[in-house]
Amino acid sequence: MFKPISWGIASAALAVILAVHAQAASPKKPPERGYFDVSRMAPLTDQPGDPVNGRVIAAGKGLCLSCHVMPIPEQADHGDVGPELAGVGSRLQPPELRLRIADPKVLNPDTPMPSFYKKDLNRVAKKWQGQSILTAQEVEDVVAYLGTLK
Amino acid sequence: MRKTLMAATLAAVAAGLAVQAQADPPFDPKDPKMAPFIAGAKRSGYTFAEPETRAMQDDDFTNPGFLWVEDGKKMWSKAEGKAGKACQDCHGDAEKSMKGVGTVYPRFDPHAGMLLTLEQKINQCRTERMGAAEFKFDSKPYNAIATYVKHQSFGMPIAVQTDGPVAPYFDMGRRLYYERRGMSDIACKHCHEDLAGMHMRTELLSQGMPNGFPQYRLKWQTLGSAQKRIRGCFDEVRAEPYPVDSLENTVLELYATWRANGLRVESPAVRK
């Protein structure tokens, strides 16, 4: 079921990483963080992600345990819809993890995994309209946490 | 320090094992007891249910759904409305006249010129032939009379039509079944086609077959219709459900029921 990142996307990722580095050199131009820009693979916030809070989010409001077995033993009944995430920090780089969480449909259009940093989806219940599941900082925190799963 | 680390690791390993070892209800497709609940690759929700839940369904005395069957049976012969008529006055013995009826709904109704669920058809009889008020969605009598009628087809294979005047409804149903919705941005087909047999936390996903509705759900602590369950699936993915009796809900029920064609009517089934 899991499709590896295609070469096109991987090289796009590389281009983005390079572009981000170039941008870091000229601080006047902050990275474009608009939703449909590929540069969403760049950090979504200036504040580095907090892996401790990332774990809390992954186990809680991120609902990651619905579908993934994770090294979070204090909670029972992890789902098995997606791959196990132990070791994911060795398999994927932070920009790849970020894209995975922000909008996994870019990589696999048929994935059941939610797009955690996307608003205005189809027929969202009134209570949740206008929000994404996670905030930009929460995405960064989860990316930081997954990065520790070597 | 080392000891606590060891203990923590052991606990983690034990919990890790507990995490993966989600004991699923036993299911052997070759078990003759399962034959009534499978049709080719199609599996009734019964085959995904715990043995205790199956046993509860199998025995008419422990199956709480039969309280609704009994109520519906009384309603069948009770005159109501301005015309002073009961269901029985037009349809006679339900055990004969209603046999098979539960296998073909939702169905195109030439009289109404549209697709109707069984519950909507019953309400049509009430307003147009009995001069009585409609039963309110999910009310006790609404569920009771529908369960009684559907139960007359118990054991018969589901056989909804999808051609002729139904075709456009069926196409719309398929489109909605494959459409992502809600904050989870997921479609019916993800959970019930792609992921059936897998787990989302404690939920073992079934193929989403509606052949047991109206059915008693332990979580609801009551009996409800397929429409109610479909609206529940909307809630589960944080989507705005379509209004009760909307065309969208009816065509979704049609598509989901067509997927169950060949599976036998289990109404009133019992599920988790």
Tab-separated table of C-alpha atoms in Angstrom:
chain	number	residue	atom	x	y	z
A	1	MET	CA	0.000	0.000	0.000
A	2	PHE	CA	2.821	2.402	0.826
A	3	LYS	CA	4.273	4.087	-2.260
A	4	PRO	CA	7.812	5.349	-1.940
A	5	ILE	CA	8.362	8.992	-2.717
A	6	SER	CA	8.774	9.332	-6.473
A	7	TRP	CA	11.974	10.670	-7.916
A	8	GLY	CA	10.182	13.724	-9.211
A	9	ILE	CA	9.028	14.617	-5.750
A	10	ALA	CA	12.379	13.736	-4.217
A	11	SER	CA	14.205	16.038	-6.593
A	12	ALA	CA	11.561	18.711	-6.034
A	13	ALA	CA	12.241	18.242	-2.329
A	14	LEU	CA	15.920	18.715	-2.925
A	15	ALA	CA	15.228	21.855	-4.931
A	16	VAL	CA	13.088	23.122	-2.073
A	17	ILE	CA	15.759	22.372	0.483
A	18	LEU	CA	18.281	24.229	-1.684
A	19	ALA	CA	15.845	27.087	-2.192
A	20	VAL	CA	15.265	27.293	1.538
A	21	HIS	CA	18.967	27.488	2.122
A	22	ALA	CA	19.264	30.218	-0.499
A	23	GLN	CA	16.442	32.060	1.221
A	24	ALA	CA	18.135	31.727	4.577
A	25	ALA	CA	21.026	33.645	3.061
A	26	SER	CA	18.756	36.557	2.119
A	27	PRO	CA	16.626	37.107	5.237
A	28	LYS	CA	14.428	39.727	3.524
A	29	LYS	CA	12.556	36.994	1.687
A	30	PRO	CA	10.809	34.695	4.181
A	31	PRO	CA	9.830	31.286	2.776
A	32	GLU	CA	6.432	31.225	1.065
A	33	ARG	CA	4.123	29.323	3.412
A	34	GLY	CA	0.983	29.422	1.325
A	35	TYR	CA	-0.799	26.115	1.230
A	36	PHE	CA	-0.363	25.141	-2.395
A	37	ASP	CA	3.297	25.973	-2.596
A	38	VAL	CA	5.734	23.081	-2.542
A	39	SER	CA	7.744	25.054	-0.060
A	40	ARG	CA	5.392	23.753	2.612
A	41	MET	CA	8.114	21.148	2.908
A	42	ALA	CA	10.047	23.978	4.556
A	43	PRO	CA	9.285	24.604	8.239
A	44	LEU	CA	5.844	26.114	8.729
A	45	THR	CA	6.985	28.276	11.637
A	46	ASP	CA	10.158	30.007	12.793
A	47	GLN	CA	10.059	28.244	16.139
A	48	PRO	CA	11.787	24.837	16.024
A	49	GLY	CA	9.485	21.890	16.717
A	50	ASP	CA	9.245	20.550	20.268
A	51	PRO	CA	9.512	16.729	20.195
A	52	VAL	CA	8.028	16.361	23.689
A	53	ASN	CA	4.873	18.220	22.758
A	54	GLY	CA	4.938	16.397	19.405
A	55	ARG	CA	4.561	13.107	21.213
A	56	VAL	CA	1.613	14.486	23.189
A	57	ILE	CA	-0.037	15.648	19.955
A	58	ALA	CA	0.644	12.335	18.196
A	59	ALA	CA	-0.946	10.406	21.060
A	60	GLY	CA	-3.798	12.877	21.515
A	61	LYS	CA	-5.481	15.331	19.175
A	62	GLY	CA	-3.407	14.197	16.177
A	63	LEU	CA	-5.187	10.829	16.345
A	64	CYS	CA	-2.108	9.201	14.813
A	65	LEU	CA	-2.692	6.130	16.991
A	66	SER	CA	-5.981	5.528	15.168
A	67	CYS	CA	-3.980	4.190	12.270
A	68	HIS	CA	-0.330	3.695	13.291
A	69	VAL	CA	1.455	1.496	15.784
A	70	MET	CA	3.839	3.877	17.559
A	71	PRO	CA	6.300	3.565	20.444
A	72	ILE	CA	3.697	5.025	22.810
A	73	PRO	CA	3.210	2.024	25.110
A	74	GLU	CA	1.106	3.778	27.736
A	75	GLN	CA	-1.809	3.818	25.288
A	76	ALA	CA	-3.492	0.584	24.190
A	77	ASP	CA	-5.092	-0.408	20.885
A	78	HIS	CA	-2.989	1.294	18.254
A	79	GLY	CA	-4.508	1.042	14.782
A	80	ASP	CA	-2.859	-0.866	11.940
A	81	VAL	CA	-4.164	0.959	8.891
A	82	GLY	CA	-0.801	2.630	8.167
A	83	PRO	CA	2.802	1.468	8.591
A	84	GLU	CA	4.377	1.226	12.027
A	85	LEU	CA	6.150	4.505	12.825
A	86	ALA	CA	8.984	3.193	15.003
A	87	GLY	CA	12.152	4.026	13.058
A	88	VAL	CA	10.399	6.443	10.708
A	89	GLY	CA	12.951	9.135	11.615
A	90	SER	CA	15.638	7.054	9.911
A	91	ARG	CA	13.526	6.395	6.829
A	92	LEU	CA	12.291	9.924	6.158
A	93	GLN	CA	13.808	13.391	6.390
A	94	PRO	CA	12.000	16.250	8.190
A	95	PRO	CA	10.740	17.860	4.941
A	96	GLU	CA	9.298	14.511	3.852
A	97	LEU	CA	7.689	13.986	7.243
A	98	ARG	CA	6.237	17.495	7.093
A	99	LEU	CA	4.663	16.930	3.677
A	100	ARG	CA	3.355	13.547	4.881
A	101	ILE	CA	1.551	15.199	7.754
A	102	ALA	CA	0.513	18.490	6.148
A	103	ASP	CA	-1.001	16.856	3.056
A	104	PRO	CA	-0.180	13.187	2.331
A	105	LYS	CA	-2.423	13.238	-0.782
A	106	VAL	CA	0.410	14.971	-2.636
A	107	LEU	CA	2.360	11.707	-2.370
A	108	ASN	CA	-0.504	9.226	-2.558
A	109	PRO	CA	-3.759	10.676	-3.927
A	110	ASP	CA	-5.704	7.658	-2.637
A	111	THR	CA	-4.354	7.605	0.921
A	112	PRO	CA	-6.828	7.353	3.803
A	113	MET	CA	-4.518	9.524	5.926
A	114	PRO	CA	-5.942	12.955	6.791
A	115	SER	CA	-4.277	16.175	5.645
A	116	PHE	CA	-3.457	17.657	9.014
A	117	TYR	CA	-2.624	21.164	7.826
A	118	LYS	CA	-5.394	21.740	5.327
A	119	LYS	CA	-8.495	23.878	5.794
A	120	ASP	CA	-11.800	24.141	3.950
A	121	LEU	CA	-12.141	20.487	3.046
A	122	ASN	CA	-15.389	19.025	1.713
A	123	ARG	CA	-18.430	19.113	4.082
A	124	VAL	CA	-16.541	19.656	7.292
A	125	ALA	CA	-18.955	19.615	10.273
A	126	LYS	CA	-19.929	23.134	11.358
A	127	LYS	CA	-18.082	22.766	14.635
A	128	TRP	CA	-14.765	22.224	12.828
A	129	GLN	CA	-15.124	24.548	9.847
A	130	GLY	CA	-12.300	26.937	9.027
A	131	GLN	CA	-9.729	24.990	11.062
A	132	SER	CA	-7.048	22.479	10.208
A	133	ILE	CA	-6.671	19.449	12.504
A	134	LEU	CA	-3.258	20.697	13.659
A	135	THR	CA	-1.806	24.191	13.855
A	136	ALA	CA	1.446	25.006	12.061
A	137	GLN	CA	3.384	24.719	15.313
A	138	GLU	CA	1.759	21.393	16.156
A	139	VAL	CA	2.804	20.024	12.756
A	140	GLU	CA	6.369	21.154	13.496
A	141	ASP	CA	6.231	19.519	16.927
A	142	VAL	CA	5.040	16.200	15.452
A	143	VAL	CA	7.760	16.375	12.765
A	144	ALA	CA	10.333	16.928	15.514
A	145	TYR	CA	8.967	13.995	17.494
A	146	LEU	CA	8.956	11.629	14.490
A	147	GLY	CA	12.523	12.717	13.803
A	148	THR	CA	13.523	11.226	17.170
A	149	LEU	CA	12.140	7.793	16.180
A	150	LYS	CA	15.391	6.427	14.776
B	1	MET	CA	18.634	3.159	37.591
B	2	ARG	CA	19.444	0.176	35.449
B	3	LYS	CA	16.679	-1.776	37.114
B	4	THR	CA	14.056	0.876	36.451
B	5	LEU	CA	15.239	1.148	32.872
B	6	MET	CA	14.914	-2.604	32.496
B	7	ALA	CA	11.454	-2.543	34.047
B	8	ALA	CA	10.425	0.308	31.790
B	9	THR	CA	11.729	-1.541	28.738
B	10	LEU	CA	9.951	-4.728	29.732
B	11	ALA	CA	6.720	-2.834	30.336
B	12	ALA	CA	7.135	-1.156	26.963
B	13	VAL	CA	7.705	-4.497	25.261
B	14	ALA	CA	4.713	-6.035	26.993
B	15	ALA	CA	2.529	-3.064	26.104
B	16	GLY	CA	3.925	-3.115	22.586
B	17	LEU	CA	2.837	-6.724	22.254
B	18	ALA	CA	-0.568	-5.918	23.706
B	19	VAL	CA	-0.825	-3.159	21.129
B	20	GLN	CA	-0.268	-5.444	18.185
B	21	ALA	CA	-2.089	-8.496	19.441
B	22	GLN	CA	-5.625	-7.260	18.867
B	23	ALA	CA	-7.479	-10.521	19.102
B	24	ASP	CA	-10.011	-10.472	16.301
B	25	PRO	CA	-13.258	-12.422	16.494
B	26	PRO	CA	-12.755	-15.868	14.955
B	27	PHE	CA	-13.675	-16.095	11.289
B	28	ASP	CA	-13.201	-19.122	9.098
B	29	PRO	CA	-14.862	-18.800	5.675
B	30	LYS	CA	-15.107	-22.600	5.475
B	31	ASP	CA	-16.992	-22.895	8.763
B	32	PRO	CA	-20.516	-24.011	7.757
B	33	LYS	CA	-21.922	-21.796	10.532
B	34	MET	CA	-20.578	-18.786	8.587
B	35	ALA	CA	-22.176	-19.782	5.262
B	36	PRO	CA	-25.357	-17.713	5.806
B	37	PHE	CA	-23.238	-14.617	6.436
B	38	ILE	CA	-20.983	-14.620	3.388
B	39	ALA	CA	-21.574	-14.378	-0.359
B	40	GLY	CA	-18.405	-14.780	-2.373
B	41	ALA	CA	-16.000	-12.114	-1.132
B	42	LYS	CA	-18.797	-10.252	0.649
B	43	ARG	CA	-18.941	-10.544	4.414
B	44	SER	CA	-21.781	-9.465	6.637
B	45	GLY	CA	-20.869	-7.366	9.673
B	46	TYR	CA	-21.851	-10.515	11.618
B	47	THR	CA	-18.544	-12.138	10.595
B	48	PHE	CA	-16.647	-9.191	12.117
B	49	ALA	CA	-18.643	-9.267	15.365
B	50	GLU	CA	-17.532	-10.755	18.675
B	51	PRO	CA	-18.857	-14.275	19.427
B	52	GLU	CA	-21.028	-12.883	22.262
B	53	THR	CA	-22.609	-10.368	19.898
B	54	ARG	CA	-23.249	-13.104	17.338
B	55	ALA	CA	-24.824	-15.309	20.010
B	56	MET	CA	-27.053	-12.425	21.089
B	57	GLN	CA	-28.276	-11.991	17.503
B	58	ASP	CA	-28.785	-15.719	16.915
B	59	ASP	CA	-31.226	-16.213	19.771
B	60	ASP	CA	-34.608	-14.510	19.295
B	61	PHE	CA	-35.018	-14.370	23.068
B	62	THR	CA	-31.762	-12.539	23.787
B	63	ASN	CA	-31.820	-10.405	20.627
B	64	PRO	CA	-33.146	-7.037	21.853
B	65	GLY	CA	-34.233	-6.198	18.287
B	66	PHE	CA	-37.183	-8.563	18.684
B	67	LEU	CA	-38.824	-6.072	21.040
B	68	TRP	CA	-39.218	-3.873	17.960
B	69	VAL	CA	-40.420	-6.800	15.834
B	70	GLU	CA	-43.103	-7.520	18.445
B	71	ASP	CA	-44.175	-3.860	18.570
B	72	GLY	CA	-44.296	-3.707	14.788
B	73	LYS	CA	-46.431	-6.810	14.663
B	74	LYS	CA	-49.038	-5.144	16.908
B	75	MET	CA	-48.933	-1.990	14.779
B	76	TRP	CA	-49.578	-3.998	11.620
B	77	SER	CA	-53.193	-4.693	12.526
B	78	LYS	CA	-53.951	-1.458	14.390
B	79	ALA	CA	-56.133	1.023	12.480
B	80	GLU	CA	-54.845	4.594	12.486
B	81	GLY	CA	-55.617	7.838	10.690
B	82	LYS	CA	-58.676	9.349	9.014
B	83	ALA	CA	-59.247	6.384	6.693
B	84	GLY	CA	-59.664	4.113	9.728
B	85	LYS	CA	-57.374	1.516	8.192
B	86	ALA	CA	-54.521	-0.673	9.372
B	87	CYS	CA	-51.626	-1.970	7.250
B	88	GLN	CA	-53.372	-5.332	7.352
B	89	ASP	CA	-56.513	-3.978	5.669
B	90	CYS	CA	-54.589	-3.377	2.456
B	91	HIS	CA	-51.789	-5.958	2.703
B	92	GLY	CA	-53.348	-8.879	4.606
B	93	ASP	CA	-50.992	-11.315	6.255
B	94	ALA	CA	-47.561	-9.677	6.533
B	95	GLU	CA	-45.832	-13.043	6.612
B	96	LYS	CA	-47.026	-13.564	3.040
B	97	SER	CA	-47.419	-10.090	1.536
B	98	MET	CA	-44.224	-8.592	2.980
B	99	LYS	CA	-41.963	-11.570	2.255
B	100	GLY	CA	-39.119	-10.340	0.023
B	101	VAL	CA	-40.092	-6.677	0.269
B	102	GLY	CA	-37.145	-5.964	2.554
B	103	THR	CA	-34.656	-7.219	-0.064
B	104	VAL	CA	-35.359	-4.557	-2.699
B	105	TYR	CA	-35.274	-1.218	-0.847
B	106	PRO	CA	-34.152	1.514	-1.459
B	107	ARG	CA	-36.299	1.248	-4.576
B	108	PHE	CA	-37.641	3.525	-7.296
B	109	ASP	CA	-41.264	4.220	-6.503
B	110	PRO	CA	-43.289	4.953	-9.663
B	111	HIS	CA	-46.078	6.471	-7.587
B	112	ALA	CA	-43.754	8.992	-5.906
B	113	GLY	CA	-41.531	9.254	-8.985
B	114	MET	CA	-38.425	8.938	-6.844
B	115	LEU	CA	-36.184	6.599	-4.870
B	116	LEU	CA	-37.580	5.632	-1.463
B	117	THR	CA	-36.188	3.791	1.548
B	118	LEU	CA	-38.428	1.187	3.174
B	119	GLU	CA	-39.139	3.620	6.007
B	120	GLN	CA	-40.137	6.349	3.539
B	121	LYS	CA	-42.405	3.922	1.705
B	122	ILE	CA	-44.161	3.046	4.957
B	123	ASN	CA	-44.624	6.746	5.711
B	124	GLN	CA	-46.073	7.197	2.225
B	125	CYS	CA	-48.707	4.528	3.002
B	126	ARG	CA	-49.509	6.329	6.208
B	127	THR	CA	-50.039	9.779	4.738
B	128	GLU	CA	-51.583	8.825	1.414
B	129	ARG	CA	-53.649	5.740	2.209
B	130	MET	CA	-54.318	5.839	5.927
B	131	GLY	CA	-54.694	9.588	6.349
B	132	ALA	CA	-52.291	9.334	9.290
B	133	ALA	CA	-49.282	11.435	10.259
B	134	GLU	CA	-45.779	10.413	9.185
B	135	PHE	CA	-43.666	8.674	11.762
B	136	LYS	CA	-40.774	10.830	12.848
B	137	PHE	CA	-37.290	9.664	11.814
B	138	ASP	CA	-35.783	7.321	14.388
B	139	SER	CA	-38.933	7.345	16.572
B	140	LYS	CA	-39.988	4.105	18.234
B	141	PRO	CA	-42.909	3.358	15.850
B	142	TYR	CA	-40.828	4.372	12.792
B	143	ASN	CA	-38.237	1.752	13.686
B	144	ALA	CA	-40.714	-0.862	14.936
B	145	ILE	CA	-42.884	-1.113	11.832
B	146	ALA	CA	-39.854	-1.078	9.506
B	147	THR	CA	-38.137	-3.831	11.528
B	148	TYR	CA	-41.282	-5.952	11.445
B	149	VAL	CA	-41.641	-5.574	7.673
B	150	LYS	CA	-37.927	-6.145	7.004
B	151	HIS	CA	-37.895	-9.204	9.264
B	152	GLN	CA	-40.407	-10.897	6.930
B	153	SER	CA	-37.493	-11.211	4.463
B	154	PHE	CA	-35.162	-12.747	7.051
B	155	GLY	CA	-32.681	-15.100	5.361
B	156	MET	CA	-33.484	-13.911	1.813
B	157	PRO	CA	-30.676	-12.421	-0.292
B	158	ILE	CA	-30.549	-8.641	-0.736
B	159	ALA	CA	-31.413	-7.806	-4.343
B	160	VAL	CA	-31.692	-4.057	-4.934
B	161	GLN	CA	-32.063	-2.902	-8.535
B	162	THR	CA	-29.641	-0.425	-10.068
B	163	ASP	CA	-30.833	-0.129	-13.671
B	164	GLY	CA	-33.694	1.674	-15.416
B	165	PRO	CA	-34.977	4.647	-13.471
B	166	VAL	CA	-32.624	3.796	-10.582
B	167	ALA	CA	-29.472	4.282	-12.665
B	168	PRO	CA	-28.999	8.018	-12.003
B	169	TYR	CA	-29.563	7.495	-8.256
B	170	PHE	CA	-27.075	4.656	-8.263
B	171	ASP	CA	-24.454	6.785	-10.042
B	172	MET	CA	-24.954	9.553	-7.516
B	173	GLY	CA	-24.651	7.033	-4.686
B	174	ARG	CA	-21.388	5.710	-6.062
B	175	ARG	CA	-20.026	9.227	-6.452
B	176	LEU	CA	-20.849	10.022	-2.829
B	177	TYR	CA	-19.441	6.701	-1.625
B	178	TYR	CA	-16.109	7.585	-3.214
B	179	GLU	CA	-16.115	11.261	-2.223
B	180	ARG	CA	-13.839	12.439	0.585
B	181	ARG	CA	-15.545	14.464	3.290
B	182	GLY	CA	-15.134	15.887	6.743
B	183	MET	CA	-12.093	17.006	8.620
B	184	SER	CA	-10.668	13.483	8.256
B	185	ASP	CA	-10.954	13.964	4.490
B	186	ILE	CA	-11.848	10.326	3.916
B	187	ALA	CA	-14.503	8.472	1.896
B	188	CYS	CA	-16.789	5.522	2.714
B	189	LYS	CA	-14.760	3.397	0.321
B	190	HIS	CA	-11.551	3.925	2.264
B	191	CYS	CA	-12.892	2.408	5.465
B	192	HIS	CA	-15.229	-0.212	4.008
B	193	GLU	CA	-13.484	-1.300	0.783
B	194	ASP	CA	-9.766	-0.623	1.226
B	195	LEU	CA	-9.400	-1.017	4.988
B	196	ALA	CA	-12.034	-3.624	5.908
B	197	GLY	CA	-10.445	-6.088	8.321
B	198	MET	CA	-8.011	-3.484	9.642
B	199	HIS	CA	-8.245	-1.563	12.889
B	200	MET	CA	-8.720	2.070	13.760
B	201	ARG	CA	-7.933	1.952	17.468
B	202	THR	CA	-10.496	-0.458	18.927
B	203	GLU	CA	-12.678	-0.503	15.816
B	204	LEU	CA	-12.369	-3.494	13.522
B	205	LEU	CA	-13.554	-2.085	10.201
B	206	SER	CA	-16.173	-4.215	8.437
B	207	GLN	CA	-17.241	-4.034	4.811
B	208	GLY	CA	-20.073	-1.690	5.874
B	209	MET	CA	-22.846	-4.005	4.694
B	210	PRO	CA	-26.328	-2.769	5.626
B	211	ASN	CA	-28.100	-6.167	5.374
B	212	GLY	CA	-28.917	-6.256	9.105
B	213	PHE	CA	-30.781	-2.952	9.387
B	214	PRO	CA	-32.830	-1.905	11.235
B	215	GLN	CA	-30.434	-3.278	13.818
B	216	TYR	CA	-29.687	-3.128	17.506
B	217	ARG	CA	-26.348	-1.486	18.270
B	218	LEU	CA	-24.828	-2.014	21.700
B	219	LYS	CA	-23.189	1.421	21.469
B	220	TRP	CA	-26.552	3.066	20.832
B	221	GLN	CA	-28.277	0.906	23.445
B	222	THR	CA	-31.164	0.871	21.016
B	223	LEU	CA	-32.223	-0.081	17.510
B	224	GLY	CA	-31.798	2.184	14.497
B	225	SER	CA	-31.981	2.414	10.716
B	226	ALA	CA	-29.271	2.328	8.056
B	227	GLN	CA	-29.780	6.086	7.668
B	228	LYS	CA	-28.877	6.578	11.309
B	229	ARG	CA	-25.696	4.518	10.940
B	230	ILE	CA	-24.626	6.382	7.791
B	231	ARG	CA	-25.096	9.678	9.608
B	232	GLY	CA	-22.968	8.201	12.407
B	233	CYS	CA	-20.179	7.505	9.914
B	234	PHE	CA	-20.371	11.182	8.886
B	235	ASP	CA	-19.948	12.197	12.523
B	236	GLU	CA	-17.027	9.831	12.896
B	237	VAL	CA	-15.082	11.670	10.181
B	238	ARG	CA	-16.196	15.113	11.434
B	239	ALA	CA	-18.360	15.695	8.386
B	240	GLU	CA	-21.682	17.541	8.285
B	241	PRO	CA	-24.329	14.835	7.797
B	242	TYR	CA	-26.898	15.372	5.066
B	243	PRO	CA	-30.375	16.091	6.409
B	244	VAL	CA	-32.608	13.180	7.335
B	245	ASP	CA	-34.543	11.916	4.295
B	246	SER	CA	-32.293	13.858	1.922
B	247	LEU	CA	-31.609	12.406	-1.494
B	248	GLU	CA	-27.922	12.149	-0.608
B	249	ASN	CA	-28.608	9.855	2.338
B	250	THR	CA	-31.008	7.705	0.339
B	251	VAL	CA	-28.584	7.192	-2.563
B	252	LEU	CA	-25.765	6.382	-0.117
B	253	GLU	CA	-28.000	3.747	1.445
B	254	LEU	CA	-28.780	2.459	-2.067
B	255	TYR	CA	-25.120	2.141	-2.995
B	256	ALA	CA	-24.152	0.541	0.328
B	257	THR	CA	-27.105	-1.883	0.039
B	258	TRP	CA	-26.207	-2.786	-3.544
B	259	ARG	CA	-22.746	-3.725	-2.282
B	260	ALA	CA	-24.562	-6.200	-0.007
B	261	ASN	CA	-26.593	-7.780	-2.866
B	262	GLY	CA	-26.452	-11.544	-2.290
B	263	LEU	CA	-25.952	-11.296	1.475
B	264	ARG	CA	-28.993	-12.371	3.454
B	265	VAL	CA	-31.324	-10.096	5.379
B	266	GLU	CA	-30.495	-10.380	9.100
B	267	SER	CA	-32.901	-7.789	10.472
B	268	PRO	CA	-32.889	-7.260	13.346
B	269	ALA	CA	-29.115	-7.835	13.513
B	270	VAL	CA	-27.044	-7.056	16.616
B	271	ARG	CA	-23.752	-5.173	16.341
B	272	LYS	CA	-21.223	-3.590	18.662
